[in-house]
PDB file of C-alpha atoms in Angstrom:
ATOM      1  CA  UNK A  22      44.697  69.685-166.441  1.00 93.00           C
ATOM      2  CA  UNK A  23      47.126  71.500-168.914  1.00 95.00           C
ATOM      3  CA  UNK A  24      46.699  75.122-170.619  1.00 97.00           C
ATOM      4  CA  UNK A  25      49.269  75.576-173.990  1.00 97.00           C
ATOM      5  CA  UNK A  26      49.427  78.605-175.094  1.00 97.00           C
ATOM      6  CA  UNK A  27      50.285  79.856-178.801  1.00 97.00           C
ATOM      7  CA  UNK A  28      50.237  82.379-180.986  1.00 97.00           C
ATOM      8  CA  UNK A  29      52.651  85.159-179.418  1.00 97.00           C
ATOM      9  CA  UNK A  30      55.329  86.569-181.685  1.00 97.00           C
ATOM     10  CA  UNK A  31      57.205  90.160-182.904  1.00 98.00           C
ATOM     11  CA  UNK A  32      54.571  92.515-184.658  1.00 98.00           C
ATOM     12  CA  UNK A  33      54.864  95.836-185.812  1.00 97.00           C
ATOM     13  CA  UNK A  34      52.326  98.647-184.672  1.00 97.00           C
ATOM     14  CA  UNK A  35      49.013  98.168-185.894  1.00 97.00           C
ATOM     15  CA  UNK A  36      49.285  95.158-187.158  1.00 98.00           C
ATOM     16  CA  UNK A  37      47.287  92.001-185.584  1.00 98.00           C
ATOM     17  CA  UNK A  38      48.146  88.762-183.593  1.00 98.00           C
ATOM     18  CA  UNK A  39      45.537  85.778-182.924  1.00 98.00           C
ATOM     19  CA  UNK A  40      46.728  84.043-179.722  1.00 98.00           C
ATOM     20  CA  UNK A  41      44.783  80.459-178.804  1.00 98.00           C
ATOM     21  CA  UNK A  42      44.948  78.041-175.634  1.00 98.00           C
ATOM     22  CA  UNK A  43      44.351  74.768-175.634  1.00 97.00           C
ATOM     23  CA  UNK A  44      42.955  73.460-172.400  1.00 96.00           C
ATOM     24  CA  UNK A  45      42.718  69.366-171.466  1.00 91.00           C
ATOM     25  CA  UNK A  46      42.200  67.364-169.069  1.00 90.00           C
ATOM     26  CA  UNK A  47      38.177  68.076-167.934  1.00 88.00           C
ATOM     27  CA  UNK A  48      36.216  65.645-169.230  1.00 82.00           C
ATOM     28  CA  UNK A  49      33.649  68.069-168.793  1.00 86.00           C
ATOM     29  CA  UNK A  50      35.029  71.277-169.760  1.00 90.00           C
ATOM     30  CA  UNK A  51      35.841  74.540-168.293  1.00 94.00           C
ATOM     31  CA  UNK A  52      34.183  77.408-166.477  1.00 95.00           C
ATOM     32  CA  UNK A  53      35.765  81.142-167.364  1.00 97.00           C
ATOM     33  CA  UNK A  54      38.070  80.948-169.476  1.00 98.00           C
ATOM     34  CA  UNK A  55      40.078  83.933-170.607  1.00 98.00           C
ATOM     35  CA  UNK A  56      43.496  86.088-170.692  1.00 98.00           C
ATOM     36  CA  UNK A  57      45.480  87.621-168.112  1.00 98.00           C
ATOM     37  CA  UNK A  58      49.043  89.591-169.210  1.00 97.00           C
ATOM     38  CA  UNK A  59      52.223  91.236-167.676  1.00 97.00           C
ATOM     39  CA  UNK A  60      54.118  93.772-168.855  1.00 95.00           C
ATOM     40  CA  UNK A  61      58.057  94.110-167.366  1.00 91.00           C
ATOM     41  CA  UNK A  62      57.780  95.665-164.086  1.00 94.00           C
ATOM     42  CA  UNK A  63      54.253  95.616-164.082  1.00 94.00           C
ATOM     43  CA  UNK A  64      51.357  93.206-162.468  1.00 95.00           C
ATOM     44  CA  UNK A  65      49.561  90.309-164.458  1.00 95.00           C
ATOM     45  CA  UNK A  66      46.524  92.215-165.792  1.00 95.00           C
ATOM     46  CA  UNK A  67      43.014  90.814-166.668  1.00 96.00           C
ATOM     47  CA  UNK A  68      42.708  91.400-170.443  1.00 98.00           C
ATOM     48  CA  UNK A  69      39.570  89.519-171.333  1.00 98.00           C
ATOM     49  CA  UNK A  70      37.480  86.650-169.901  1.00 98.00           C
ATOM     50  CA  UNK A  71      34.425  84.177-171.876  1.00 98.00           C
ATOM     51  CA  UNK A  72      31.592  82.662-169.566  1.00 97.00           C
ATOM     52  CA  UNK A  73      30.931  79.376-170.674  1.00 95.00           C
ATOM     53  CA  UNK A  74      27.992  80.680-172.388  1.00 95.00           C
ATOM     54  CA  UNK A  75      30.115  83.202-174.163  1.00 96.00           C
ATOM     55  CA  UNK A  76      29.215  86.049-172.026  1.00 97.00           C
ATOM     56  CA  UNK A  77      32.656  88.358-172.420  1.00 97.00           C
ATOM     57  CA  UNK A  78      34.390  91.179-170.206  1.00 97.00           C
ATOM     58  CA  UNK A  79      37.320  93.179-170.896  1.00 96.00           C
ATOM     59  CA  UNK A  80      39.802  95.604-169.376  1.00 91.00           C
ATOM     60  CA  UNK A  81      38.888  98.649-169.771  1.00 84.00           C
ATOM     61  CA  UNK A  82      42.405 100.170-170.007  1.00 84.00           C
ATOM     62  CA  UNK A  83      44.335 100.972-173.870  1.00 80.00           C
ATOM     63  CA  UNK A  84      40.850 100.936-175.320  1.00 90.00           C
ATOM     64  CA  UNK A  85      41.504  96.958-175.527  1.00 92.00           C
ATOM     65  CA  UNK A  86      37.876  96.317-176.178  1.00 92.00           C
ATOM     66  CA  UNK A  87      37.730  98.143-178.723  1.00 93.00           C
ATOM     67  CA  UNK A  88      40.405  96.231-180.200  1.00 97.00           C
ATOM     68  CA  UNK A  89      40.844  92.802-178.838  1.00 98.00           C
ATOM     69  CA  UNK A  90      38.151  89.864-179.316  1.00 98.00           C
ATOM     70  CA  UNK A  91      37.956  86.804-176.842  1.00 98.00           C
ATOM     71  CA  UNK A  92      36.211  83.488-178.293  1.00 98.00           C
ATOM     72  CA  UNK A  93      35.893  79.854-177.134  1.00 97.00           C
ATOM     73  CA  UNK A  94      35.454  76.497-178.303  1.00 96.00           C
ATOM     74  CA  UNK A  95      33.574  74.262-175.481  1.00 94.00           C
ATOM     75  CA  UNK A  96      33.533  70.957-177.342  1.00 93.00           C
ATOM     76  CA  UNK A  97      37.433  71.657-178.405  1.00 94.00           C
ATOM     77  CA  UNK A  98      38.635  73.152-174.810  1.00 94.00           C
ATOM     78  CA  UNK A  99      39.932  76.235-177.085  1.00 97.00           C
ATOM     79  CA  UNK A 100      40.109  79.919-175.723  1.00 98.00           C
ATOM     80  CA  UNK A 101      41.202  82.513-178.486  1.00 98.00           C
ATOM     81  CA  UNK A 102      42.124  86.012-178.263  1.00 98.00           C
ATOM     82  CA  UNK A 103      42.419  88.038-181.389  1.00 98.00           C
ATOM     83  CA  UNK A 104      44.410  91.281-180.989  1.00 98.00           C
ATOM     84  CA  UNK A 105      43.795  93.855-183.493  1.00 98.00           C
ATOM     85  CA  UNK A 106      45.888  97.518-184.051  1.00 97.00           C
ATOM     86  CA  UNK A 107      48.359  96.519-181.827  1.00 98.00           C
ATOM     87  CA  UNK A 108      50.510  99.110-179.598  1.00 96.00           C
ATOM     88  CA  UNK A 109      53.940  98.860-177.879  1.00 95.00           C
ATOM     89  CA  UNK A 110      51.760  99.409-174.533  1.00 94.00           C
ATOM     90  CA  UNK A 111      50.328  95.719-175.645  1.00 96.00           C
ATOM     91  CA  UNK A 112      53.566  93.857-174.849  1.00 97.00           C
ATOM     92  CA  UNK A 113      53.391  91.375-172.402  1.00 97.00           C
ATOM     93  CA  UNK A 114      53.742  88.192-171.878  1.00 98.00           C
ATOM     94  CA  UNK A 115      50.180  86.838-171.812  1.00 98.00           C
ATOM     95  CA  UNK A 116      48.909  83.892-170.062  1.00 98.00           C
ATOM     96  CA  UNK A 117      45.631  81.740-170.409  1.00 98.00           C
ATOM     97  CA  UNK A 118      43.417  80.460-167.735  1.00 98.00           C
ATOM     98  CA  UNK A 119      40.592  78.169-166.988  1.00 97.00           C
ATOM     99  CA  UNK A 120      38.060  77.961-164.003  1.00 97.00           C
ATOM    100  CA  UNK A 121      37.182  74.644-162.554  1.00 94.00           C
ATOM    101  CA  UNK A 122      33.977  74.101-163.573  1.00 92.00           C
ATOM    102  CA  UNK A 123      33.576  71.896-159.790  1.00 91.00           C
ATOM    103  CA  UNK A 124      34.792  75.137-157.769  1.00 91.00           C
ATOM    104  CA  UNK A 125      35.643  78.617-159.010  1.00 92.00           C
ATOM    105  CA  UNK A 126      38.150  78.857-156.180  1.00 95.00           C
ATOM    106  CA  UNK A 127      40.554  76.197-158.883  1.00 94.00           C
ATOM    107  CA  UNK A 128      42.035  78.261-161.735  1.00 96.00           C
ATOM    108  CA  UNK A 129      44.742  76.598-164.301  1.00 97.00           C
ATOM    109  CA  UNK A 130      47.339  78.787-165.741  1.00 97.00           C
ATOM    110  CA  UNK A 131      48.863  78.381-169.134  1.00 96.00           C
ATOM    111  CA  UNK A 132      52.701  78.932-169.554  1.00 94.00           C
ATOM    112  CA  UNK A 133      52.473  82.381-171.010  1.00 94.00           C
ATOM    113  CA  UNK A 134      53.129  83.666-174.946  1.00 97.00           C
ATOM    114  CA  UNK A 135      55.421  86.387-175.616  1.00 98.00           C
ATOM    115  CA  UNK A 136      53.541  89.272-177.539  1.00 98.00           C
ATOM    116  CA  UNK A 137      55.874  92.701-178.610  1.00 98.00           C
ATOM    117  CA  UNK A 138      54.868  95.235-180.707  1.00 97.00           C
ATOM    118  CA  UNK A 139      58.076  97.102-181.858  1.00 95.00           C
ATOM    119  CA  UNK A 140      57.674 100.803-183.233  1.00 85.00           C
TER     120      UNK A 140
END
């Protein structure tokens, strides 16, 4: 199973970044699927996460569900996270996973994409 990644890149304040994953490697898909990040000196995070069924959850810290939308692609293996009015307390390196869809215990990491929002 591999998780890439894209999307990450140097944005200004407010302006808006579309980050995607492409998962492979289940011939049968995924389970969740969603977004985890980490900010220098702080802990990976859980930003948002999309049931298979498209049932969503999201942090509830810097009002990111207000501003952030998580959507999948079953048939394509894709996970997408659209980041809207971006702040400097978004930067992060993010980082995509995927639950086995055989046992929930099985997660697959993606390599991470850098996001900063410069003021």
């Amino acid at each position: 199973v591999q998780l890439q990644a894209s999307g990450g890149g140097l944005v200004q304040i407010g302006e808006s970044l579309r980050l995607s994953c492409a998962a492979s490697g289940s011939a049968i898909g995924f389970g969740i699927m969603g977004w985890y990040r980490q900010a220098p000196g702080k802990q990976r995070e859980l930003v948002a996460s999309i049931s298979r069924g498209g049932s969503t959850k999201y942090t509830d810290s810097d009002s990111v569900e207000d501003r952030f939308f998580i959507s999948r692609e079953n048939v394509k293996g894709m996970v997408y996270l659209e980041m809207n009015s971006l702040k400097p307390e978004d930067t992060a390196v993010y980082y995509c996973y995927a639950v086995s869809v055989f046992d929930d215990r099985i997660i697959y990491w993606g390599q991470g994409t850098q996001v900063t929002v410069s003021s």
